[in-house]
Amino acid sequence: MVFTAGKTLTIGLTGGVASGKSLVQAAFESLGVPVLDADHVARAVVAAGTPALAQIADQFGAEMLQADGTLNRRKMRERVFNDPQARQQLERITHPPMRGAMRDWCAAQQTPYCMLSVAILVEAGMQDMVDRILVVDAPEAVQLSRLQSRDHITAELAKAMLAAQATRAQRLAVADDVLANVGTPSETMASVTQLHAFYIDIARRNAPRAPGLRLPPPVI
């Protein structure tokens, strides 16, 4: 996305599973920042009666639909989780309408900045959708511990879930700003408040490529 003076600055919020992205997203929302969660968009574009859902049924079979005509998300996840080719086929169906919906939403915003929350921003190659990327970061050991505790799963499954995503290094490589979410919720909120002021400032100065912030420096 090419930034032009007068348009709303768009921040891409991303982070690995159990990094605390949802906590950070909620913190920005509490400050009045418009945030569009890509998960909600993904659900909307495959709602009953949509062209994308019809394409999914054609591509993967009617068994991917439930009796009421909605997507059987459990079967769809099982179908694509360990099959990169199937996942790519699904993305070719769903990503174009998702991109269109997100672009339309961004264009309608009138605040100094808005935020797209996209867990798979790196994996889906959606960097071009945003002006800056904020990565919520946590060491992999912390992610694994949180995953096992949160979802009550084995270490092996937690590792498989991390392996299915972009690596920590890949996310940090594209980050403009990094929020290391390894402290308390109040410390995370303090970092969000600082980033909020920073984004408002660079939006008003039309300086989307200002040097980034690391709050605090990432833990390696």
Coordinates of C-alpha atoms in Angstrom, one line a residue:
M1 CA 0.0 0.0 0.0
V2 CA 1.4 3.4 -1.0
F3 CA 0.8 6.1 1.6
T4 CA -0.6 9.4 0.4
A5 CA -1.0 12.5 2.4
G6 CA -4.5 12.9 3.8
K7 CA -5.4 9.2 4.0
T8 CA -5.6 7.2 7.2
L9 CA -2.4 5.5 8.2
T10 CA -2.9 1.8 8.2
I11 CA -1.0 -0.3 10.8
G12 CA -0.8 -4.1 10.3
L13 CA -0.9 -5.9 13.6
T14 CA 0.4 -9.5 13.6
G15 CA 2.0 -12.0 15.9
G16 CA 2.5 -15.7 16.3
V17 CA 0.0 -18.0 18.1
A18 CA -0.1 -17.3 21.9
S19 CA 2.0 -14.2 21.4
G20 CA -0.7 -12.0 23.0
K21 CA -1.9 -10.3 19.8
S22 CA -5.5 -10.4 21.0
L23 CA -4.5 -8.6 24.2
V24 CA -2.7 -5.9 22.2
Q25 CA -5.6 -5.6 19.8
A26 CA -8.0 -5.0 22.7
A27 CA -5.7 -2.4 24.2
F28 CA -5.7 -0.4 21.0
E29 CA -9.5 -0.7 20.7
S30 CA -9.8 0.6 24.3
L31 CA -8.0 3.7 23.1
G32 CA -10.6 4.3 20.4
V33 CA -8.5 3.0 17.5
P34 CA -10.6 1.4 14.7
V35 CA -9.4 -2.2 14.3
L36 CA -10.6 -4.7 11.7
D37 CA -9.9 -8.3 12.6
A38 CA -9.1 -10.4 9.6
D39 CA -10.7 -13.4 11.3
H40 CA -14.1 -11.7 11.1
V41 CA -13.5 -10.8 7.5
A42 CA -12.6 -14.4 6.7
R43 CA -15.9 -15.6 8.2
A44 CA -17.9 -13.0 6.4
V45 CA -16.5 -13.9 2.9
V46 CA -17.5 -17.5 3.3
A47 CA -20.9 -16.9 4.8
A48 CA -23.9 -18.9 3.5
G49 CA -24.8 -17.8 0.0
T50 CA -21.5 -16.1 -0.8
P51 CA -19.6 -16.8 -4.1
A52 CA -16.5 -17.9 -2.1
L53 CA -18.5 -20.6 -0.3
A54 CA -19.9 -21.8 -3.6
Q55 CA -16.4 -22.1 -4.9
I56 CA -15.2 -24.0 -1.8
A57 CA -18.0 -26.5 -2.3
D58 CA -17.1 -26.9 -6.0
Q59 CA -13.4 -27.3 -5.2
F60 CA -13.5 -29.4 -2.1
G61 CA -16.8 -31.1 -2.2
A62 CA -20.3 -30.6 -0.7
E63 CA -19.2 -32.4 2.4
M64 CA -17.5 -29.2 3.4
L65 CA -20.9 -27.7 4.0
Q66 CA -23.2 -28.3 6.9
A67 CA -26.9 -29.1 6.6
D68 CA -27.8 -25.4 7.0
G69 CA -25.6 -24.5 4.0
T70 CA -22.8 -22.9 6.2
L71 CA -19.1 -23.9 6.0
N72 CA -18.1 -26.8 8.1
R73 CA -15.0 -25.1 9.6
R74 CA -13.8 -28.2 11.5
K75 CA -13.7 -30.3 8.3
M76 CA -12.1 -27.5 6.3
R77 CA -9.4 -27.0 8.9
E78 CA -8.7 -30.7 9.0
R79 CA -8.5 -30.8 5.2
V80 CA -6.0 -28.0 4.8
F81 CA -3.9 -28.2 8.0
N82 CA -1.3 -30.7 6.7
D83 CA -1.9 -30.1 3.0
P84 CA -0.1 -27.1 1.6
Q85 CA -1.6 -27.5 -1.8
A86 CA -5.2 -27.6 -0.4
R87 CA -4.4 -24.6 1.8
Q88 CA -3.2 -22.6 -1.3
Q89 CA -6.4 -23.6 -3.2
L90 CA -8.5 -22.3 -0.3
E91 CA -6.5 -19.1 -0.1
R92 CA -6.9 -18.5 -3.8
I93 CA -10.7 -18.5 -3.2
T94 CA -10.9 -16.5 0.0
H95 CA -8.0 -14.0 -0.1
P96 CA -9.2 -11.8 -3.0
P97 CA -12.6 -11.0 -1.4
M98 CA -10.9 -10.6 1.9
R99 CA -8.4 -8.1 0.5
G100 CA -11.2 -6.2 -1.2
A101 CA -13.2 -6.0 2.0
M102 CA -10.2 -4.8 4.0
R103 CA -9.3 -2.2 1.5
D104 CA -12.8 -0.8 1.4
W105 CA -12.8 -0.7 5.2
C106 CA -9.5 1.2 5.4
A107 CA -10.6 3.7 2.7
A108 CA -13.7 4.5 4.8
Q109 CA -11.7 5.4 8.0
Q110 CA -11.3 9.0 9.0
T111 CA -9.1 8.7 12.1
P112 CA -5.4 9.5 12.1
Y113 CA -4.7 5.8 11.9
C114 CA -6.5 2.5 11.8
M115 CA -5.3 -1.1 12.3
L116 CA -5.7 -4.4 10.4
S117 CA -5.2 -7.3 12.7
V118 CA -4.0 -10.2 10.6
A119 CA -2.5 -13.3 12.3
I120 CA -1.2 -14.6 9.0
L121 CA -0.1 -11.3 7.5
V122 CA 3.4 -12.6 6.7
E123 CA 2.3 -16.1 5.6
A124 CA -0.4 -14.6 3.3
G125 CA 1.9 -11.9 1.8
M126 CA -0.4 -9.1 2.9
Q127 CA 2.3 -6.6 3.8
D128 CA 1.2 -4.5 0.8
M129 CA -2.1 -3.9 2.6
V130 CA -0.6 -1.8 5.3
D131 CA 1.7 1.2 5.8
R132 CA 3.5 -0.2 8.8
I133 CA 3.8 -3.5 10.5
L134 CA 3.6 -4.0 14.3
V135 CA 4.7 -7.4 15.5
V136 CA 3.6 -8.7 18.9
D137 CA 6.6 -10.8 19.9
A138 CA 7.3 -13.5 22.4
P139 CA 10.1 -16.1 22.6
E140 CA 9.0 -19.5 21.3
A141 CA 9.4 -21.0 24.7
V142 CA 6.9 -18.6 26.1
Q143 CA 4.5 -19.2 23.2
L144 CA 4.7 -23.0 23.8
S145 CA 4.1 -22.6 27.5
R146 CA 1.1 -20.4 26.9
L147 CA -0.3 -22.7 24.2
Q148 CA -0.1 -25.8 26.4
S149 CA -1.7 -24.0 29.3
R150 CA -4.4 -22.2 27.4
D151 CA -5.5 -25.0 25.1
H152 CA -4.6 -28.0 27.3
I153 CA -2.6 -29.6 24.6
T154 CA 0.6 -31.6 24.4
A155 CA 4.0 -30.1 23.8
E156 CA 4.1 -32.0 20.4
L157 CA 0.9 -30.4 19.2
A158 CA 1.9 -27.0 20.4
K159 CA 5.2 -27.3 18.5
A160 CA 3.3 -28.4 15.4
M161 CA 1.0 -25.3 15.6
L162 CA 4.0 -23.1 15.8
A163 CA 5.7 -24.9 12.9
A164 CA 2.6 -24.2 10.7
Q165 CA 3.1 -20.5 11.0
A166 CA 5.8 -18.1 9.9
T167 CA 8.9 -18.2 12.1
R168 CA 9.6 -15.6 14.7
A169 CA 12.6 -14.5 12.7
Q170 CA 10.4 -14.0 9.6
R171 CA 8.0 -11.8 11.4
L172 CA 10.7 -9.7 13.0
A173 CA 12.4 -9.3 9.7
V174 CA 9.3 -7.4 8.3
A175 CA 8.4 -5.5 11.4
D176 CA 8.5 -1.7 11.6
D177 CA 7.6 -1.8 15.3
V178 CA 7.9 -4.6 17.9
L179 CA 6.0 -5.0 21.1
A180 CA 7.6 -7.6 23.2
N181 CA 4.7 -9.1 25.2
V182 CA 6.5 -10.8 28.0
G183 CA 5.5 -8.6 31.0
T184 CA 2.3 -7.9 32.8
P185 CA -0.9 -6.7 31.1
S186 CA -0.3 -3.3 32.6
E187 CA 3.2 -3.2 31.1
T188 CA 1.7 -4.2 27.7
M189 CA -0.9 -1.4 28.0
A190 CA 1.8 1.1 28.7
S191 CA 3.6 0.0 25.5
V192 CA 0.4 0.2 23.5
T193 CA -0.2 3.7 24.9
Q194 CA 3.3 4.8 23.8
L195 CA 2.7 3.3 20.3
H196 CA -0.6 5.0 20.1
A197 CA 0.9 8.4 20.6
F198 CA 3.7 7.5 18.1
Y199 CA 1.2 6.5 15.4
I200 CA -0.9 9.6 15.8
D201 CA 2.3 11.7 15.6
I202 CA 3.6 10.1 12.4
A203 CA 0.2 10.1 10.8
R204 CA -0.2 13.9 11.4
R205 CA 3.3 14.5 10.1
N206 CA 2.7 12.3 7.0
A207 CA 5.8 10.3 8.0
P208 CA 4.7 6.6 7.7
R209 CA 8.3 5.4 7.4
A210 CA 9.6 7.0 10.6
P211 CA 12.1 4.9 12.5
G212 CA 10.4 2.1 14.4
L213 CA 9.9 1.5 18.1
R214 CA 10.9 -1.6 20.1
L215 CA 9.0 -1.7 23.3
P216 CA 10.8 -3.1 25.2
P217 CA 13.7 -4.6 23.1
P218 CA 12.7 -8.1 21.9
V219 CA 13.8 -10.9 24.2
I220 CA 16.0 -13.4 22.2

